[in-house]
Coordinates of C-alpha atoms in Angstrom, one line a residue:
M589 CA 3.6 0.8 18.1
L590 CA 2.2 -2.8 18.5
L591 CA -0.5 -1.5 20.7
L592 CA -1.3 1.3 18.2
I593 CA -1.7 -1.0 15.2
T594 CA -3.7 -3.5 17.3
G595 CA -6.0 -0.6 18.2
I596 CA -6.4 0.4 14.5
C597 CA -7.2 -3.2 13.5
G598 CA -9.6 -3.5 16.4
F599 CA -11.5 -0.5 15.3
G600 CA -11.5 -1.9 11.8
L601 CA -13.1 -5.1 13.1
V602 CA -15.9 -3.0 14.7
V603 CA -16.5 -1.3 11.3
L604 CA -16.5 -4.6 9.4
Y605 CA -18.9 -6.0 12.0
S606 CA -21.3 -3.1 11.3
A607 CA -20.8 -3.3 7.5
A608 CA -22.0 -6.9 7.7
N609 CA -25.2 -5.7 9.6
G610 CA -24.0 -7.1 12.9
N611 CA -22.7 -10.4 11.6
V612 CA -19.2 -11.4 12.7
R613 CA -18.8 -14.2 10.2
P614 CA -18.4 -12.7 6.7
W615 CA -15.5 -10.4 7.3
A616 CA -14.7 -9.5 11.0
F617 CA -13.8 -13.0 12.1
S618 CA -11.6 -13.8 9.1
Q619 CA -9.9 -10.3 9.4
A620 CA -9.1 -10.9 13.1
W621 CA -7.6 -14.3 12.4
H622 CA -5.4 -12.9 9.6
F623 CA -4.3 -10.1 11.9
L624 CA -3.2 -12.3 14.7
L625 CA -1.4 -14.7 12.3
F626 CA 0.4 -11.9 10.4
L627 CA 1.2 -10.0 13.6
G628 CA 3.0 -13.0 14.9
G629 CA 5.0 -13.0 11.6
A630 CA 5.9 -9.4 12.0
I631 CA 7.2 -10.0 15.5
W632 CA 9.2 -12.9 14.1
L633 CA 10.6 -10.6 11.4
S634 CA 11.6 -8.1 14.0
R635 CA 14.3 -10.6 15.2
F636 CA 16.1 -10.4 11.9
R637 CA 19.4 -8.7 11.8
E638 CA 20.2 -6.0 9.2
E639 CA 22.7 -8.3 7.5
Q640 CA 20.0 -10.9 7.0
I641 CA 17.6 -8.3 5.5
K642 CA 20.4 -7.2 3.1
A643 CA 21.0 -10.8 2.1
I644 CA 17.3 -11.3 1.0
A645 CA 16.9 -7.9 -0.8
W646 CA 18.1 -9.1 -4.3
P647 CA 16.7 -12.6 -4.2
L648 CA 13.3 -11.2 -3.0
Y649 CA 13.2 -8.7 -5.8
F650 CA 14.1 -11.0 -8.7
G651 CA 11.9 -13.8 -7.3
L652 CA 9.0 -11.4 -7.3
V653 CA 9.7 -10.4 -10.9
I654 CA 9.6 -14.0 -11.9
L655 CA 6.3 -14.4 -10.1
L656 CA 4.9 -11.3 -11.9
V657 CA 5.9 -12.9 -15.2
G658 CA 4.2 -16.1 -14.0
V659 CA 1.0 -14.1 -13.3
E660 CA 0.9 -13.1 -16.9
A661 CA 1.3 -16.7 -18.0
L662 CA -0.7 -18.6 -15.4
G663 CA -2.5 -16.1 -13.2
A664 CA -6.1 -16.3 -12.2
V665 CA -8.5 -13.7 -13.6
G666 CA -10.8 -11.8 -11.3
G667 CA -12.7 -8.5 -11.8
G668 CA -11.3 -8.2 -15.3
S669 CA -7.7 -8.3 -14.1
R670 CA -5.0 -11.0 -14.0
R671 CA -3.3 -10.4 -10.6
W672 CA -3.2 -13.6 -8.6
L673 CA -1.3 -16.9 -8.6
D674 CA -3.5 -19.7 -7.3
I675 CA -1.1 -22.3 -5.8
K676 CA -3.9 -24.3 -4.1
V677 CA -2.8 -23.6 -0.5
I678 CA -3.0 -19.8 -1.0
R679 CA -4.0 -17.2 -3.6
L680 CA -0.9 -15.1 -3.9
Q681 CA -0.7 -11.5 -5.3
P682 CA 3.0 -10.9 -6.1
S683 CA 2.4 -7.2 -7.0
E684 CA 1.6 -6.5 -3.3
F685 CA 4.9 -7.8 -2.1
M686 CA 6.8 -5.9 -4.8
K687 CA 6.0 -2.7 -2.9
I688 CA 8.4 -4.1 -0.3
G689 CA 10.8 -5.7 -2.8
I690 CA 11.4 -2.5 -4.7
V691 CA 12.3 -0.6 -1.5
L692 CA 14.7 -3.3 -0.3
A693 CA 16.3 -3.6 -3.8
L694 CA 16.9 0.1 -4.2
A695 CA 18.1 0.5 -0.6
R696 CA 20.6 -2.3 -1.2
F697 CA 21.7 -0.8 -4.6
Y698 CA 22.4 2.6 -3.1
D699 CA 24.1 1.0 -0.1
L700 CA 26.6 -0.7 -2.4
L701 CA 27.0 2.4 -4.6
P702 CA 30.1 4.5 -3.8
V703 CA 29.2 7.9 -2.4
G704 CA 31.1 9.7 -5.1
E705 CA 28.9 8.2 -7.8
I706 CA 25.5 9.3 -6.4
R707 CA 25.5 12.4 -8.6
A708 CA 26.3 10.4 -11.8
W709 CA 24.0 9.0 -14.3
S710 CA 25.1 5.5 -13.2
A711 CA 23.1 6.1 -10.0
V712 CA 19.9 6.7 -11.9
W713 CA 19.5 4.3 -14.9
P714 CA 19.9 1.0 -12.9
A715 CA 17.4 2.3 -10.3
A716 CA 15.0 3.3 -13.1
M717 CA 15.3 -0.2 -14.6
L718 CA 14.6 -1.8 -11.2
I719 CA 11.4 0.3 -10.9
G720 CA 10.4 0.1 -14.6
V721 CA 10.3 -3.7 -14.9
P722 CA 7.8 -4.4 -12.2
F723 CA 5.9 -1.2 -13.0
A724 CA 5.3 -2.4 -16.5
L725 CA 4.4 -6.0 -15.5
V726 CA 1.8 -4.7 -13.0
M727 CA 0.4 -2.2 -15.5
V728 CA -0.2 -5.1 -17.9
Q729 CA -2.4 -6.9 -15.4
P730 CA -3.8 -4.1 -15.3
D731 CA -3.5 -2.6 -11.8
L732 CA -2.9 1.1 -11.9
G733 CA -3.0 1.7 -8.1
T734 CA -0.4 -1.0 -7.2
A735 CA 1.9 0.1 -10.2
L736 CA 1.8 3.7 -8.9
M737 CA 2.7 2.6 -5.4
I738 CA 5.6 0.6 -6.7
A739 CA 6.9 3.6 -8.6
F740 CA 6.3 6.1 -5.8
G741 CA 8.1 3.9 -3.3
G742 CA 11.1 3.5 -5.5
M743 CA 11.3 7.2 -6.3
V744 CA 11.2 8.1 -2.6
V745 CA 14.2 5.8 -2.0
M746 CA 16.0 7.4 -5.0
F747 CA 15.3 10.9 -3.7
L748 CA 16.4 10.2 -0.1
A749 CA 19.6 8.5 -1.4
G750 CA 20.6 11.9 -2.7
I751 CA 20.0 11.8 -6.5
P752 CA 20.4 15.3 -7.8
K753 CA 17.2 17.1 -8.5
R754 CA 18.0 17.6 -12.2
L755 CA 18.5 13.9 -12.7
F756 CA 15.3 13.2 -10.7
A757 CA 13.4 15.7 -12.9
V758 CA 14.5 13.8 -16.0
G759 CA 13.1 10.6 -14.5
I760 CA 9.8 12.2 -13.6
A761 CA 9.6 13.6 -17.2
A762 CA 10.2 10.1 -18.6
V763 CA 7.4 8.7 -16.4
A764 CA 5.1 11.5 -17.5
A765 CA 5.8 10.7 -21.1
L766 CA 4.7 7.1 -20.5
V767 CA 1.3 8.1 -19.1
P768 CA -0.4 8.0 -22.5
V769 CA 1.0 4.4 -23.0
A770 CA -0.3 3.5 -19.5
L771 CA -3.7 4.8 -20.4
R772 CA -3.9 2.7 -23.5
M773 CA -3.0 -0.4 -21.5
M774 CA -5.9 0.1 -19.1
H775 CA -9.4 -1.4 -19.4
D776 CA -12.1 0.9 -20.6
Y777 CA -13.7 1.1 -17.1
Q778 CA -10.4 2.1 -15.5
R779 CA -9.7 4.8 -18.1
K780 CA -13.3 6.1 -17.5
R781 CA -12.7 6.3 -13.8
I782 CA -9.6 8.5 -14.3
E783 CA -11.4 10.7 -16.8
I784 CA -14.5 11.2 -14.6
F785 CA -13.1 11.7 -11.1
L786 CA -13.1 15.5 -11.3
N787 CA -16.8 15.5 -12.4
P788 CA -18.4 12.2 -11.2
E789 CA -21.9 13.8 -11.5
S790 CA -21.6 13.5 -15.3
D791 CA -22.2 9.8 -15.0
P792 CA -23.9 9.2 -11.7
Q793 CA -25.1 5.7 -12.5
G794 CA -21.9 4.5 -14.1
A795 CA -18.2 5.4 -13.5
G796 CA -19.1 8.2 -11.0
Y797 CA -21.3 6.1 -8.8
H798 CA -18.7 4.9 -6.4
I799 CA -17.3 8.4 -5.6
I800 CA -20.8 10.0 -5.3
Q801 CA -22.1 7.4 -2.9
S802 CA -18.8 7.6 -0.9
K803 CA -19.1 11.3 -0.5
I804 CA -22.7 11.0 0.5
A805 CA -21.8 8.5 3.2
I806 CA -19.0 10.6 4.5
G807 CA -21.0 13.8 4.5
S808 CA -24.1 12.3 6.1
G809 CA -22.0 11.3 9.1
G810 CA -21.7 14.9 10.3
L811 CA -19.6 15.6 13.4
T812 CA -20.3 12.5 15.5
G813 CA -21.9 10.1 13.0
K814 CA -25.3 8.3 12.8
G815 CA -24.2 5.8 15.4
F816 CA -22.9 2.3 15.5
L817 CA -24.9 -0.1 13.2
A818 CA -27.0 2.9 12.1
G819 CA -25.4 3.7 8.8
T820 CA -27.8 3.7 5.8
Q821 CA -25.5 4.0 2.8
S822 CA -23.7 0.8 3.6
H823 CA -26.5 -1.2 5.2
L824 CA -28.9 -0.5 2.3
D825 CA -26.2 -1.4 -0.3
Y826 CA -25.9 2.1 -1.8
L827 CA -22.2 2.2 -1.1
P828 CA -20.2 -0.3 -3.2
E829 CA -17.3 -2.1 -1.6
G830 CA -18.1 -0.7 1.8
H831 CA -16.0 -3.4 3.5
T832 CA -12.9 -3.1 1.3
D833 CA -11.8 0.0 -0.7
F834 CA -14.6 2.3 0.7
V835 CA -14.5 1.1 4.3
F836 CA -13.5 4.6 5.4
A837 CA -16.8 5.9 4.1
T838 CA -18.6 3.2 6.0
M839 CA -16.8 4.2 9.1
A840 CA -17.3 8.0 8.7
E841 CA -21.0 7.6 8.2
E842 CA -21.4 5.9 11.6
W843 CA -18.6 7.6 13.5
G844 CA -18.5 11.0 11.8
L845 CA -15.8 13.6 11.7
V846 CA -14.6 12.6 15.1
G847 CA -14.0 8.9 14.1
G848 CA -12.4 10.0 10.8
I849 CA -9.9 12.3 12.5
G850 CA -9.2 9.7 15.1
I851 CA -8.2 7.0 12.6
I852 CA -6.1 9.4 10.6
F853 CA -4.3 10.6 13.7
A854 CA -3.6 6.9 14.6
Y855 CA -2.0 6.4 11.1
L856 CA 0.0 9.6 11.5
L857 CA 1.5 8.2 14.8
V858 CA 2.5 5.0 13.0
I859 CA 4.1 7.0 10.2
W860 CA 5.8 9.3 12.7
W861 CA 7.2 6.3 14.5
G862 CA 8.5 4.8 11.2
M863 CA 10.2 8.0 10.2
G864 CA 11.8 8.1 13.6
V865 CA 13.2 4.7 13.0
A866 CA 14.7 6.0 9.7
S867 CA 16.2 9.0 11.4
R868 CA 17.7 6.9 14.2
A869 CA 19.2 4.2 11.9
R870 CA 23.0 4.1 11.9
T871 CA 23.5 2.7 8.4
R872 CA 22.7 4.0 5.0
F873 CA 20.7 0.8 4.2
G874 CA 18.8 1.1 7.4
R875 CA 17.8 4.7 6.8
L876 CA 16.7 4.2 3.2
T877 CA 14.8 1.0 4.0
A878 CA 13.0 2.4 7.0
A879 CA 12.0 5.6 5.1
G880 CA 10.9 3.7 2.0
L881 CA 8.8 1.2 4.0
T882 CA 7.2 4.0 6.0
T883 CA 6.3 6.0 2.9
T884 CA 4.8 2.8 1.5
I885 CA 2.4 2.7 4.5
F886 CA 1.8 6.4 4.0
F887 CA 0.9 5.9 0.3
Y888 CA -1.6 3.2 1.3
V889 CA -3.4 5.6 3.6
A890 CA -3.1 8.8 1.5
I891 CA -4.2 7.2 -1.8
N892 CA -7.2 5.4 -0.2
L893 CA -8.4 8.5 1.7
A894 CA -8.0 10.7 -1.4
M895 CA -9.9 8.1 -3.5
V896 CA -12.9 7.8 -1.1
M897 CA -13.2 11.6 -0.8
G898 CA -13.2 12.1 -4.6
L899 CA -9.8 13.7 -4.6
A900 CA -8.2 11.0 -6.7
P901 CA -9.4 8.4 -9.2
V902 CA -10.7 5.1 -7.9
V903 CA -7.7 2.8 -8.2
G904 CA -8.4 0.0 -5.8
I905 CA -6.0 0.7 -2.9
P906 CA -7.3 -0.6 0.5
L907 CA -7.1 1.2 3.8
P908 CA -4.4 -0.7 5.7
L909 CA -5.4 -2.8 8.7
V910 CA -9.1 -1.7 8.3
S911 CA -10.2 -2.8 4.8
F912 CA -11.1 -6.5 4.6
G913 CA -8.4 -8.5 2.8
G914 CA -5.3 -10.4 3.7
S915 CA -2.8 -9.3 1.0
A916 CA -2.6 -5.6 2.0
M917 CA -2.6 -6.4 5.7
L918 CA 0.3 -8.9 5.2
T919 CA 2.2 -6.3 3.2
V920 CA 1.8 -3.6 5.9
L921 CA 2.7 -5.9 8.8
I922 CA 5.8 -7.1 6.9
C923 CA 6.8 -3.4 6.6
L924 CA 6.3 -2.9 10.3
G925 CA 8.2 -6.1 11.2
L926 CA 11.2 -4.9 9.1
L927 CA 11.0 -1.5 10.7
M928 CA 11.1 -3.1 14.2
A929 CA 14.1 -5.2 13.0
I930 CA 16.0 -2.1 11.9
D931 CA 15.2 -0.4 15.2
R932 CA 16.3 -3.4 17.2
G933 CA 19.6 -3.4 15.2
R934 CA 20.2 0.2 16.2
E935 CA 19.7 -0.8 19.8
R936 CA 22.1 -3.7 19.5
R937 CA 24.8 -1.5 18.1
G938 CA 24.1 1.0 20.9

């Protein structure tokens, strides 16, 4: 798995090098440095025992909630959103780490809950509160993509814990009822993106521009692509954010359908490995945590790919290990480090 994720990141570095017109400095060098640093951290995390992970689940969750409140009070504004805490040494985005915090908190909650109560209402409302608080705090920033990932990750853990479908349906209905409220909390440009994604051609120079240019780049790559350093949409600056959110379009233009299927297959192998860790785990906490962390990685990939292909609104979710940026990479590598720790724990027990 370590070789696999190194290969994914290595290919991402090649794409970032091309996106910068053959310059290693703007993005590729920084990305490589971050990957090596965070990979070392993931390997260190893999030495944790399950009891240690359990011990940090609640403190991590409540600490992140406090940081999210701090973002509202003291956070730095960028791109029209207030998402970061600037603590001089590092610019921290607490909402990214809440994707992990919600999985650990809910896995710990259901690990402590007696099996006989899993079909009772008491198994639903505390979990709904644990999800709802960070969801609301992230929506206020506003950051729809991250808020949805927090909600999806939490709901997956609830589902796998054995919540009855009828209670689950009530929760989904409650979330659906809050959608109009969420839409009112968004900025005008974010609301416009959601409204226009089914018909981006209605505003080709405005809200639909990103999706149109992305689909042009992906389609123009054909079967094998235009060739390394030969992309036109990204090099001529037609494709916005070609090194971050729309890096898959940059890659597909130069590497074509073959490159696109290759990177998707690599992600599927990582997800398959993660679900294997969940199925092999010997404790309830281990199974729920491993499955929740793996689906978090899956949501990163699925939402980004749907977004760049015009199958979902543009919500600002990066492609893990490929898109330029440290926060998402750190989150994914923490997930992988914890998955390795759970797998090592099973081997120790064996």
